[in-house]
């Protein structure tokens, strides 16, 4: 069973950048598709980026296209989310998740504890 630990959140001004990391343990990382989701106060959690097991296919929600980049290093059991040109509406708790496929991320039980990202205007 895979365990996930996020890091890298914080407070940043609008237009700034942050890089989130998610370290996985307890499973074979390369067998899992990975995703980053976020949940803002009063809103439902939404996936913003997904990456397949090999990293060969990547998917983004429209609101972050061109600003966020998901990547993974299977040798380090880590998935990253580089966030550039941050906006106040990006403020949320960010979670990483793991599943057998990118589609299965929507119903996975494998989540990290989350890391807060706050973007000030």
mmCIF file with all atom_site columns, C-alpha atoms in Angstrom:
data_model
loop_
_atom_site.group_PDB
_atom_site.id
_atom_site.type_symbol
_atom_site.label_atom_id
_atom_site.label_alt_id
_atom_site.label_comp_id
_atom_site.label_asym_id
_atom_site.label_entity_id
_atom_site.label_seq_id
_atom_site.pdbx_PDB_ins_code
_atom_site.Cartn_x
_atom_site.Cartn_y
_atom_site.Cartn_z
_atom_site.occupancy
_atom_site.B_iso_or_equiv
_atom_site.pdbx_formal_charge
_atom_site.auth_seq_id
_atom_site.auth_comp_id
_atom_site.auth_asym_id
_atom_site.auth_atom_id
_atom_site.pdbx_PDB_model_num
ATOM 1   C CA . UNK A 1 1   ? 0.000   0.000  0.000   1.00 0.00 ? 1   UNK A CA 1
ATOM 2   C CA . UNK A 1 2   ? 1.491   3.303  -1.051  1.00 0.00 ? 2   UNK A CA 1
ATOM 3   C CA . UNK A 1 3   ? 1.931   6.219  1.355   1.00 0.00 ? 3   UNK A CA 1
ATOM 4   C CA . UNK A 1 4   ? 2.212   9.783  0.059   1.00 0.00 ? 4   UNK A CA 1
ATOM 5   C CA . UNK A 1 5   ? 3.751   12.858 1.677   1.00 0.00 ? 5   UNK A CA 1
ATOM 6   C CA . UNK A 1 6   ? 3.500   16.304 0.092   1.00 0.00 ? 6   UNK A CA 1
ATOM 7   C CA . UNK A 1 7   ? 5.810   19.251 0.702   1.00 0.00 ? 7   UNK A CA 1
ATOM 8   C CA . UNK A 1 8   ? 6.599   22.640 -0.773  1.00 0.00 ? 8   UNK A CA 1
ATOM 9   C CA . UNK A 1 9   ? 3.471   24.636 -0.063  1.00 0.00 ? 9   UNK A CA 1
ATOM 10  C CA . UNK A 1 10  ? 3.529   28.136 1.353   1.00 0.00 ? 10  UNK A CA 1
ATOM 11  C CA . UNK A 1 11  ? 2.594   31.770 0.905   1.00 0.00 ? 11  UNK A CA 1
ATOM 12  C CA . UNK A 1 12  ? 3.486   33.502 -2.344  1.00 0.00 ? 12  UNK A CA 1
ATOM 13  C CA . UNK A 1 13  ? 2.506   36.714 -4.076  1.00 0.00 ? 13  UNK A CA 1
ATOM 14  C CA . UNK A 1 14  ? 0.446   36.667 -7.244  1.00 0.00 ? 14  UNK A CA 1
ATOM 15  C CA . UNK A 1 15  ? 2.668   36.036 -10.225 1.00 0.00 ? 15  UNK A CA 1
ATOM 16  C CA . UNK A 1 16  ? 5.090   33.987 -8.163  1.00 0.00 ? 16  UNK A CA 1
ATOM 17  C CA . UNK A 1 17  ? 6.045   30.330 -8.326  1.00 0.00 ? 17  UNK A CA 1
ATOM 18  C CA . UNK A 1 18  ? 6.061   27.291 -6.076  1.00 0.00 ? 18  UNK A CA 1
ATOM 19  C CA . UNK A 1 19  ? 7.173   23.715 -6.580  1.00 0.00 ? 19  UNK A CA 1
ATOM 20  C CA . UNK A 1 20  ? 5.303   20.981 -4.778  1.00 0.00 ? 20  UNK A CA 1
ATOM 21  C CA . UNK A 1 21  ? 6.789   17.549 -4.193  1.00 0.00 ? 21  UNK A CA 1
ATOM 22  C CA . UNK A 1 22  ? 5.123   14.283 -3.265  1.00 0.00 ? 22  UNK A CA 1
ATOM 23  C CA . UNK A 1 23  ? 7.264   11.443 -1.982  1.00 0.00 ? 23  UNK A CA 1
ATOM 24  C CA . UNK A 1 24  ? 5.859   7.933  -2.209  1.00 0.00 ? 24  UNK A CA 1
ATOM 25  C CA . UNK A 1 25  ? 6.760   4.895  -0.142  1.00 0.00 ? 25  UNK A CA 1
ATOM 26  C CA . UNK A 1 26  ? 5.420   1.439  0.573   1.00 0.00 ? 26  UNK A CA 1
ATOM 27  C CA . UNK A 1 27  ? 4.695   0.478  -3.010  1.00 0.00 ? 27  UNK A CA 1
ATOM 28  C CA . UNK A 1 28  ? 6.237   0.245  -6.458  1.00 0.00 ? 28  UNK A CA 1
ATOM 29  C CA . UNK A 1 29  ? 5.998   3.872  -7.532  1.00 0.00 ? 29  UNK A CA 1
ATOM 30  C CA . UNK A 1 30  ? 6.387   3.183  -11.237 1.00 0.00 ? 30  UNK A CA 1
ATOM 31  C CA . UNK A 1 31  ? 3.212   1.063  -11.193 1.00 0.00 ? 31  UNK A CA 1
ATOM 32  C CA . UNK A 1 32  ? 1.052   4.043  -10.209 1.00 0.00 ? 32  UNK A CA 1
ATOM 33  C CA . UNK A 1 33  ? -0.385  6.880  -12.203 1.00 0.00 ? 33  UNK A CA 1
ATOM 34  C CA . UNK A 1 34  ? -0.165  10.063 -10.138 1.00 0.00 ? 34  UNK A CA 1
ATOM 35  C CA . UNK A 1 35  ? -2.189  13.198 -9.823  1.00 0.00 ? 35  UNK A CA 1
ATOM 36  C CA . UNK A 1 36  ? -2.359  16.528 -8.062  1.00 0.00 ? 36  UNK A CA 1
ATOM 37  C CA . UNK A 1 37  ? -5.711  17.747 -6.809  1.00 0.00 ? 37  UNK A CA 1
ATOM 38  C CA . UNK A 1 38  ? -6.706  20.846 -4.872  1.00 0.00 ? 38  UNK A CA 1
ATOM 39  C CA . UNK A 1 39  ? -9.520  21.888 -2.612  1.00 0.00 ? 39  UNK A CA 1
ATOM 40  C CA . UNK A 1 40  ? -10.364 25.497 -1.874  1.00 0.00 ? 40  UNK A CA 1
ATOM 41  C CA . UNK A 1 41  ? -12.626 26.486 1.034   1.00 0.00 ? 41  UNK A CA 1
ATOM 42  C CA . UNK A 1 42  ? -16.238 25.774 0.209   1.00 0.00 ? 42  UNK A CA 1
ATOM 43  C CA . UNK A 1 43  ? -15.375 24.018 -3.039  1.00 0.00 ? 43  UNK A CA 1
ATOM 44  C CA . UNK A 1 44  ? -15.101 20.417 -4.124  1.00 0.00 ? 44  UNK A CA 1
ATOM 45  C CA . UNK A 1 45  ? -11.715 18.832 -4.622  1.00 0.00 ? 45  UNK A CA 1
ATOM 46  C CA . UNK A 1 46  ? -10.616 18.871 -8.271  1.00 0.00 ? 46  UNK A CA 1
ATOM 47  C CA . UNK A 1 47  ? -7.725  17.282 -10.064 1.00 0.00 ? 47  UNK A CA 1
ATOM 48  C CA . UNK A 1 48  ? -5.497  19.868 -11.715 1.00 0.00 ? 48  UNK A CA 1
ATOM 49  C CA . UNK A 1 49  ? -2.884  17.534 -13.235 1.00 0.00 ? 49  UNK A CA 1
ATOM 50  C CA . UNK A 1 50  ? -2.403  13.824 -13.925 1.00 0.00 ? 50  UNK A CA 1
ATOM 51  C CA . UNK A 1 51  ? 0.532   11.828 -15.219 1.00 0.00 ? 51  UNK A CA 1
ATOM 52  C CA . UNK A 1 52  ? 0.705   8.228  -16.398 1.00 0.00 ? 52  UNK A CA 1
ATOM 53  C CA . UNK A 1 53  ? 3.026   5.617  -14.918 1.00 0.00 ? 53  UNK A CA 1
ATOM 54  C CA . UNK A 1 54  ? 5.785   6.242  -17.435 1.00 0.00 ? 54  UNK A CA 1
ATOM 55  C CA . UNK A 1 55  ? 5.189   9.970  -17.657 1.00 0.00 ? 55  UNK A CA 1
ATOM 56  C CA . UNK A 1 56  ? 4.336   9.581  -21.313 1.00 0.00 ? 56  UNK A CA 1
ATOM 57  C CA . UNK A 1 57  ? 0.906   11.192 -21.035 1.00 0.00 ? 57  UNK A CA 1
ATOM 58  C CA . UNK A 1 58  ? -0.053  14.245 -19.012 1.00 0.00 ? 58  UNK A CA 1
ATOM 59  C CA . UNK A 1 59  ? -3.405  15.927 -18.490 1.00 0.00 ? 59  UNK A CA 1
ATOM 60  C CA . UNK A 1 60  ? -4.267  19.352 -17.066 1.00 0.00 ? 60  UNK A CA 1
ATOM 61  C CA . UNK A 1 61  ? -7.464  21.088 -16.128 1.00 0.00 ? 61  UNK A CA 1
ATOM 62  C CA . UNK A 1 62  ? -7.994  24.128 -18.349 1.00 0.00 ? 62  UNK A CA 1
ATOM 63  C CA . UNK A 1 63  ? -7.517  26.647 -15.546 1.00 0.00 ? 63  UNK A CA 1
ATOM 64  C CA . UNK A 1 64  ? -3.850  25.682 -15.038 1.00 0.00 ? 64  UNK A CA 1
ATOM 65  C CA . UNK A 1 65  ? -2.744  24.891 -18.594 1.00 0.00 ? 65  UNK A CA 1
ATOM 66  C CA . UNK A 1 66  ? 0.375   26.813 -19.517 1.00 0.00 ? 66  UNK A CA 1
ATOM 67  C CA . UNK A 1 67  ? 1.113   27.659 -15.876 1.00 0.00 ? 67  UNK A CA 1
ATOM 68  C CA . UNK A 1 68  ? 1.473   24.322 -14.051 1.00 0.00 ? 68  UNK A CA 1
ATOM 69  C CA . UNK A 1 69  ? 3.734   21.419 -14.972 1.00 0.00 ? 69  UNK A CA 1
ATOM 70  C CA . UNK A 1 70  ? 3.492   17.925 -13.512 1.00 0.00 ? 70  UNK A CA 1
ATOM 71  C CA . UNK A 1 71  ? 6.493   15.623 -13.685 1.00 0.00 ? 71  UNK A CA 1
ATOM 72  C CA . UNK A 1 72  ? 7.762   12.505 -12.004 1.00 0.00 ? 72  UNK A CA 1
ATOM 73  C CA . UNK A 1 73  ? 11.068  10.870 -11.177 1.00 0.00 ? 73  UNK A CA 1
ATOM 74  C CA . UNK A 1 74  ? 10.510  7.135  -10.820 1.00 0.00 ? 74  UNK A CA 1
ATOM 75  C CA . UNK A 1 75  ? 14.048  6.651  -9.524  1.00 0.00 ? 75  UNK A CA 1
ATOM 76  C CA . UNK A 1 76  ? 13.283  8.995  -6.620  1.00 0.00 ? 76  UNK A CA 1
ATOM 77  C CA . UNK A 1 77  ? 9.673   7.838  -6.089  1.00 0.00 ? 77  UNK A CA 1
ATOM 78  C CA . UNK A 1 78  ? 8.563   11.445 -6.362  1.00 0.00 ? 78  UNK A CA 1
ATOM 79  C CA . UNK A 1 79  ? 6.046   13.447 -8.346  1.00 0.00 ? 79  UNK A CA 1
ATOM 80  C CA . UNK A 1 80  ? 6.279   17.223 -8.703  1.00 0.00 ? 80  UNK A CA 1
ATOM 81  C CA . UNK A 1 81  ? 3.997   20.109 -9.517  1.00 0.00 ? 81  UNK A CA 1
ATOM 82  C CA . UNK A 1 82  ? 5.726   23.250 -10.739 1.00 0.00 ? 82  UNK A CA 1
ATOM 83  C CA . UNK A 1 83  ? 3.324   26.163 -10.409 1.00 0.00 ? 83  UNK A CA 1
ATOM 84  C CA . UNK A 1 84  ? 4.144   29.422 -12.181 1.00 0.00 ? 84  UNK A CA 1
ATOM 85  C CA . UNK A 1 85  ? 2.224   32.668 -12.648 1.00 0.00 ? 85  UNK A CA 1
ATOM 86  C CA . UNK A 1 86  ? 0.189   31.883 -9.562  1.00 0.00 ? 86  UNK A CA 1
ATOM 87  C CA . UNK A 1 87  ? -3.138  33.614 -9.045  1.00 0.00 ? 87  UNK A CA 1
ATOM 88  C CA . UNK A 1 88  ? -5.156  34.207 -5.872  1.00 0.00 ? 88  UNK A CA 1
ATOM 89  C CA . UNK A 1 89  ? -7.702  31.700 -7.168  1.00 0.00 ? 89  UNK A CA 1
ATOM 90  C CA . UNK A 1 90  ? -5.019  29.005 -6.989  1.00 0.00 ? 90  UNK A CA 1
ATOM 91  C CA . UNK A 1 91  ? -5.205  29.239 -3.192  1.00 0.00 ? 91  UNK A CA 1
ATOM 92  C CA . UNK A 1 92  ? -6.133  25.795 -1.871  1.00 0.00 ? 92  UNK A CA 1
ATOM 93  C CA . UNK A 1 93  ? -4.889  22.715 -0.098  1.00 0.00 ? 93  UNK A CA 1
ATOM 94  C CA . UNK A 1 94  ? -3.027  20.640 -2.657  1.00 0.00 ? 94  UNK A CA 1
ATOM 95  C CA . UNK A 1 95  ? -3.045  16.851 -2.465  1.00 0.00 ? 95  UNK A CA 1
ATOM 96  C CA . UNK A 1 96  ? -1.215  14.186 -4.397  1.00 0.00 ? 96  UNK A CA 1
ATOM 97  C CA . UNK A 1 97  ? -2.912  10.916 -5.219  1.00 0.00 ? 97  UNK A CA 1
ATOM 98  C CA . UNK A 1 98  ? -1.976  7.554  -6.687  1.00 0.00 ? 98  UNK A CA 1
ATOM 99  C CA . UNK A 1 99  ? -3.933  4.986  -8.683  1.00 0.00 ? 99  UNK A CA 1
ATOM 100 C CA . UNK A 1 100 ? -3.430  2.251  -11.252 1.00 0.00 ? 100 UNK A CA 1
ATOM 101 C CA . UNK A 1 101 ? -4.548  4.537  -14.098 1.00 0.00 ? 101 UNK A CA 1
ATOM 102 C CA . UNK A 1 102 ? -5.132  8.258  -14.513 1.00 0.00 ? 102 UNK A CA 1
ATOM 103 C CA . UNK A 1 103 ? -8.862  7.577  -14.826 1.00 0.00 ? 103 UNK A CA 1
ATOM 104 C CA . UNK A 1 104 ? -8.857  5.594  -11.574 1.00 0.00 ? 104 UNK A CA 1
ATOM 105 C CA . UNK A 1 105 ? -7.508  8.637  -9.705  1.00 0.00 ? 105 UNK A CA 1
ATOM 106 C CA . UNK A 1 106 ? -11.097 9.891  -9.443  1.00 0.00 ? 106 UNK A CA 1
ATOM 107 C CA . UNK A 1 107 ? -11.969 7.057  -7.051  1.00 0.00 ? 107 UNK A CA 1
ATOM 108 C CA . UNK A 1 108 ? -8.637  6.308  -5.400  1.00 0.00 ? 108 UNK A CA 1
ATOM 109 C CA . UNK A 1 109 ? -8.135  5.809  -1.684  1.00 0.00 ? 109 UNK A CA 1
ATOM 110 C CA . UNK A 1 110 ? -4.445  6.743  -1.856  1.00 0.00 ? 110 UNK A CA 1
ATOM 111 C CA . UNK A 1 111 ? -4.025  10.383 -0.848  1.00 0.00 ? 111 UNK A CA 1
ATOM 112 C CA . UNK A 1 112 ? -1.407  12.443 0.875   1.00 0.00 ? 112 UNK A CA 1
ATOM 113 C CA . UNK A 1 113 ? -2.169  14.697 3.819   1.00 0.00 ? 113 UNK A CA 1
ATOM 114 C CA . UNK A 1 114 ? -2.139  17.873 1.734   1.00 0.00 ? 114 UNK A CA 1
ATOM 115 C CA . UNK A 1 115 ? -0.062  21.042 1.669   1.00 0.00 ? 115 UNK A CA 1
ATOM 116 C CA . UNK A 1 116 ? -1.462  24.577 1.854   1.00 0.00 ? 116 UNK A CA 1
ATOM 117 C CA . UNK A 1 117 ? -0.809  27.000 -0.990  1.00 0.00 ? 117 UNK A CA 1
ATOM 118 C CA . UNK A 1 118 ? -1.819  30.610 -0.414  1.00 0.00 ? 118 UNK A CA 1
ATOM 119 C CA . UNK A 1 119 ? -1.485  33.231 -3.141  1.00 0.00 ? 119 UNK A CA 1
ATOM 120 C CA . UNK A 1 120 ? -1.815  36.839 -2.039  1.00 0.00 ? 120 UNK A CA 1
ATOM 121 C CA . UNK A 1 121 ? -2.986  39.580 -4.372  1.00 0.00 ? 121 UNK A CA 1
#
